Tab-separated table of N, CA and C in Angstrom:
chain	number	residue	atom	x	y	z
P	25	UNK	N	1.049	-0.829	-0.321
P	25	UNK	CA	0.229	0.048	0.340
P	25	UNK	C	0.688	0.974	-0.137
P	26	UNK	N	1.059	2.177	-0.923
P	26	UNK	CA	1.397	3.224	-1.251
P	26	UNK	C	1.290	4.135	0.252
P	27	UNK	N	2.423	4.991	0.440
P	27	UNK	CA	2.299	5.982	1.961
P	27	UNK	C	2.189	7.287	0.674
P	28	UNK	N	1.761	8.484	0.946
P	28	UNK	CA	1.674	9.191	0.361
P	28	UNK	C	1.269	10.713	1.251
P	29	UNK	N	2.142	11.749	0.976
P	29	UNK	CA	2.760	12.717	1.048
P	29	UNK	C	1.108	13.751	1.153
P	30	UNK	N	1.598	15.202	1.633
P	30	UNK	CA	0.607	16.321	1.804
P	30	UNK	C	1.491	16.978	0.066
P	31	UNK	N	1.879	16.540	-0.822
P	31	UNK	CA	2.317	17.371	-1.762
P	31	UNK	C	1.844	17.151	-3.251
P	32	UNK	N	1.654	15.755	-2.968
P	32	UNK	CA	1.342	15.118	-4.416
P	32	UNK	C	-0.844	14.928	-3.848
P	33	UNK	N	-1.291	15.093	-2.896
P	33	UNK	CA	-2.275	15.691	-2.705
P	33	UNK	C	-3.140	17.320	-3.521
P	34	UNK	N	-2.247	17.950	-2.476
P	34	UNK	CA	-2.604	18.909	-2.735
P	34	UNK	C	-2.657	19.284	-4.038
P	35	UNK	N	-1.752	18.620	-4.611
P	35	UNK	CA	-1.517	19.250	-6.624
P	35	UNK	C	-2.386	18.593	-6.944
P	36	UNK	N	-3.106	17.119	-6.907
P	36	UNK	CA	-3.668	17.084	-8.064
P	36	UNK	C	-4.713	17.611	-7.588
P	37	UNK	N	-5.128	17.501	-6.348
P	37	UNK	CA	-6.574	18.319	-5.540
P	37	UNK	C	-6.894	19.500	-6.869
P	38	UNK	N	-5.700	20.302	-6.758
P	38	UNK	CA	-5.495	21.690	-7.460
P	38	UNK	C	-6.453	21.315	-9.059
P	39	UNK	N	-5.351	20.632	-9.352
P	39	UNK	CA	-5.962	19.785	-10.990
P	39	UNK	C	-6.608	19.149	-11.781
P	40	UNK	N	-7.654	18.352	-10.251
P	40	UNK	CA	-8.878	17.601	-9.986
P	40	UNK	C	-8.697	16.491	-10.716
P	41	UNK	N	-7.749	15.622	-10.181
P	41	UNK	CA	-7.219	14.837	-10.435
P	41	UNK	C	-6.923	13.549	-9.086
P	42	UNK	N	-7.366	14.168	-8.028
P	42	UNK	CA	-6.657	13.225	-6.991
P	42	UNK	C	-7.501	11.553	-7.359
P	43	UNK	N	-8.499	11.255	-8.232
P	43	UNK	CA	-8.482	10.190	-8.804
P	43	UNK	C	-7.452	8.970	-8.975
P	44	UNK	N	-6.197	9.495	-10.207
P	44	UNK	CA	-6.466	9.216	-10.304
P	44	UNK	C	-5.479	7.731	-9.483
P	45	UNK	N	-5.515	7.894	-8.142
P	45	UNK	CA	-4.507	7.680	-6.728
P	45	UNK	C	-5.234	6.336	-6.811
P	46	UNK	N	-7.000	6.712	-6.467
P	46	UNK	CA	-7.606	5.528	-6.118
P	46	UNK	C	-7.693	4.881	-7.314
P	47	UNK	N	-7.913	5.421	-8.861
P	47	UNK	CA	-7.642	4.147	-9.993
P	47	UNK	C	-6.197	3.153	-9.896
P	48	UNK	N	-5.064	4.095	-8.987
P	48	UNK	CA	-3.850	3.528	-9.507
P	48	UNK	C	-3.683	2.832	-8.574
P	49	UNK	N	-3.892	2.850	-7.662
P	49	UNK	CA	-3.806	1.740	-6.115
P	49	UNK	C	-4.618	1.158	-5.546
P	50	UNK	N	-6.259	1.659	-5.151
P	50	UNK	CA	-7.066	1.511	-5.042
P	50	UNK	C	-7.183	1.570	-3.578
P	51	UNK	N	-6.656	2.106	-2.255
P	51	UNK	CA	-6.103	2.100	-1.053
P	51	UNK	C	-5.564	3.102	-0.887
P	52	UNK	N	-4.887	3.757	-0.254
P	52	UNK	CA	-3.767	4.117	0.485
P	52	UNK	C	-3.426	4.627	2.442
P	53	UNK	N	-2.102	4.636	2.165
P	53	UNK	CA	-1.567	5.151	3.741
P	53	UNK	C	-1.547	7.035	3.495
P	54	UNK	N	-2.061	7.274	4.662
P	54	UNK	CA	-2.450	8.878	4.871
P	54	UNK	C	-2.321	9.020	6.354
P	55	UNK	N	-0.786	9.422	6.715
P	55	UNK	CA	-0.794	8.992	8.009
P	55	UNK	C	-1.153	10.813	8.730
P	56	UNK	N	0.148	11.039	9.464
P	56	UNK	CA	-0.527	11.948	9.302
P	56	UNK	C	-0.942	13.583	8.479
P	57	UNK	N	-1.020	12.766	7.505
P	57	UNK	CA	-0.848	13.726	6.283
P	57	UNK	C	-2.572	14.078	6.101
P	58	UNK	N	-3.590	14.103	6.613
P	58	UNK	CA	-4.684	13.848	6.602
P	58	UNK	C	-4.860	14.832	6.998
P	59	UNK	N	-4.543	15.275	8.547
P	59	UNK	CA	-4.026	16.374	9.464
P	59	UNK	C	-3.773	18.200	8.865
P	60	UNK	N	-2.824	17.536	8.301
P	60	UNK	CA	-2.133	18.608	7.902
P	60	UNK	C	-3.239	18.843	6.439
P	61	UNK	N	-3.367	18.288	5.762
P	61	UNK	CA	-3.107	19.214	4.723
P	61	UNK	C	-5.028	19.359	4.764
P	62	UNK	N	-6.458	18.755	6.002
P	62	UNK	CA	-7.384	18.721	5.456
P	62	UNK	C	-8.155	19.610	5.990
P	63	UNK	N	-8.073	19.575	7.865
P	63	UNK	CA	-7.939	20.152	8.922
P	63	UNK	C	-7.290	20.919	8.988
P	64	UNK	N	-6.014	21.414	9.262
P	64	UNK	CA	-4.856	22.554	9.616
P	64	UNK	C	-5.521	22.916	7.646
P	65	UNK	N	-5.396	23.075	6.949
P	65	UNK	CA	-6.207	23.779	5.415
P	65	UNK	C	-7.977	24.405	5.039
P	66	UNK	N	-8.610	23.614	5.578
P	66	UNK	CA	-10.114	24.373	6.453
P	66	UNK	C	-10.311	25.143	7.447
P	67	UNK	N	-8.489	24.593	8.019
P	67	UNK	CA	-9.593	26.494	8.971
P	67	UNK	C	-8.647	26.966	8.625
P	68	UNK	N	-7.435	27.496	7.254
P	68	UNK	CA	-7.375	28.117	6.725
P	68	UNK	C	-7.721	28.835	6.039
P	69	UNK	N	-9.142	27.875	5.373
P	69	UNK	CA	-10.007	28.725	4.530
P	69	UNK	C	-9.088	28.231	2.447
P	70	UNK	N	-8.621	27.220	3.268
P	70	UNK	CA	-8.140	26.466	1.325
P	70	UNK	C	-8.812	25.471	0.402
P	71	UNK	N	-9.513	25.697	-0.178
P	71	UNK	CA	-10.602	25.001	-0.895
P	71	UNK	C	-9.913	23.715	-1.265
P	72	UNK	N	-8.308	23.862	-1.638
P	72	UNK	CA	-7.985	22.090	-1.810
P	72	UNK	C	-8.674	21.568	-0.418
P	73	UNK	N	-8.449	21.876	0.290
P	73	UNK	CA	-9.021	20.975	1.358
P	73	UNK	C	-10.163	20.276	1.772
P	74	UNK	N	-11.029	20.879	0.942
P	74	UNK	CA	-12.051	20.549	0.870
P	74	UNK	C	-12.418	18.872	-0.428
P	75	UNK	N	-11.522	19.522	-0.794
P	75	UNK	CA	-11.491	18.427	-2.677
P	75	UNK	C	-10.774	17.472	-1.441
P	76	UNK	N	-9.574	17.641	-0.948
P	76	UNK	CA	-9.458	16.190	-0.776
P	76	UNK	C	-9.682	15.280	0.762
P	77	UNK	N	-10.984	16.217	1.374
P	77	UNK	CA	-11.524	15.646	2.048
P	77	UNK	C	-13.177	15.142	1.017
P	78	UNK	N	-12.805	15.008	0.589
P	78	UNK	CA	-13.977	14.591	-0.842
P	78	UNK	C	-13.463	13.497	-1.399
P	79	UNK	N	-12.266	13.616	-1.853
P	79	UNK	CA	-12.246	12.241	-3.027
P	79	UNK	C	-11.366	11.517	-1.582
P	80	UNK	N	-10.730	11.446	-0.240
P	80	UNK	CA	-10.073	10.621	0.147
P	80	UNK	C	-11.396	9.747	1.333
P	81	UNK	N	-11.919	10.630	1.492
P	81	UNK	CA	-13.727	9.785	1.777
P	81	UNK	C	-14.311	9.021	0.774
P	82	UNK	N	-13.936	8.705	-1.106
P	82	UNK	CA	-14.768	7.963	-1.048
P	82	UNK	C	-13.533	6.225	-1.255
P	83	UNK	N	-12.341	6.848	-0.779
P	83	UNK	CA	-11.369	5.951	-0.707
P	83	UNK	C	-12.135	4.296	0.114
């Protein structure tokens, strides 16, 4: 199972291609990245955080 850090999640979310990770790998290990990208991103009002949260919910 691949481990993903924040940069690929953020950049794939920006170009609306986060679903590629699910297509390629099926499941991912996202350790502390969820907190870093989604929780803190939402606190700061980053739109990418909402995209990442929505796509991760589909995994």
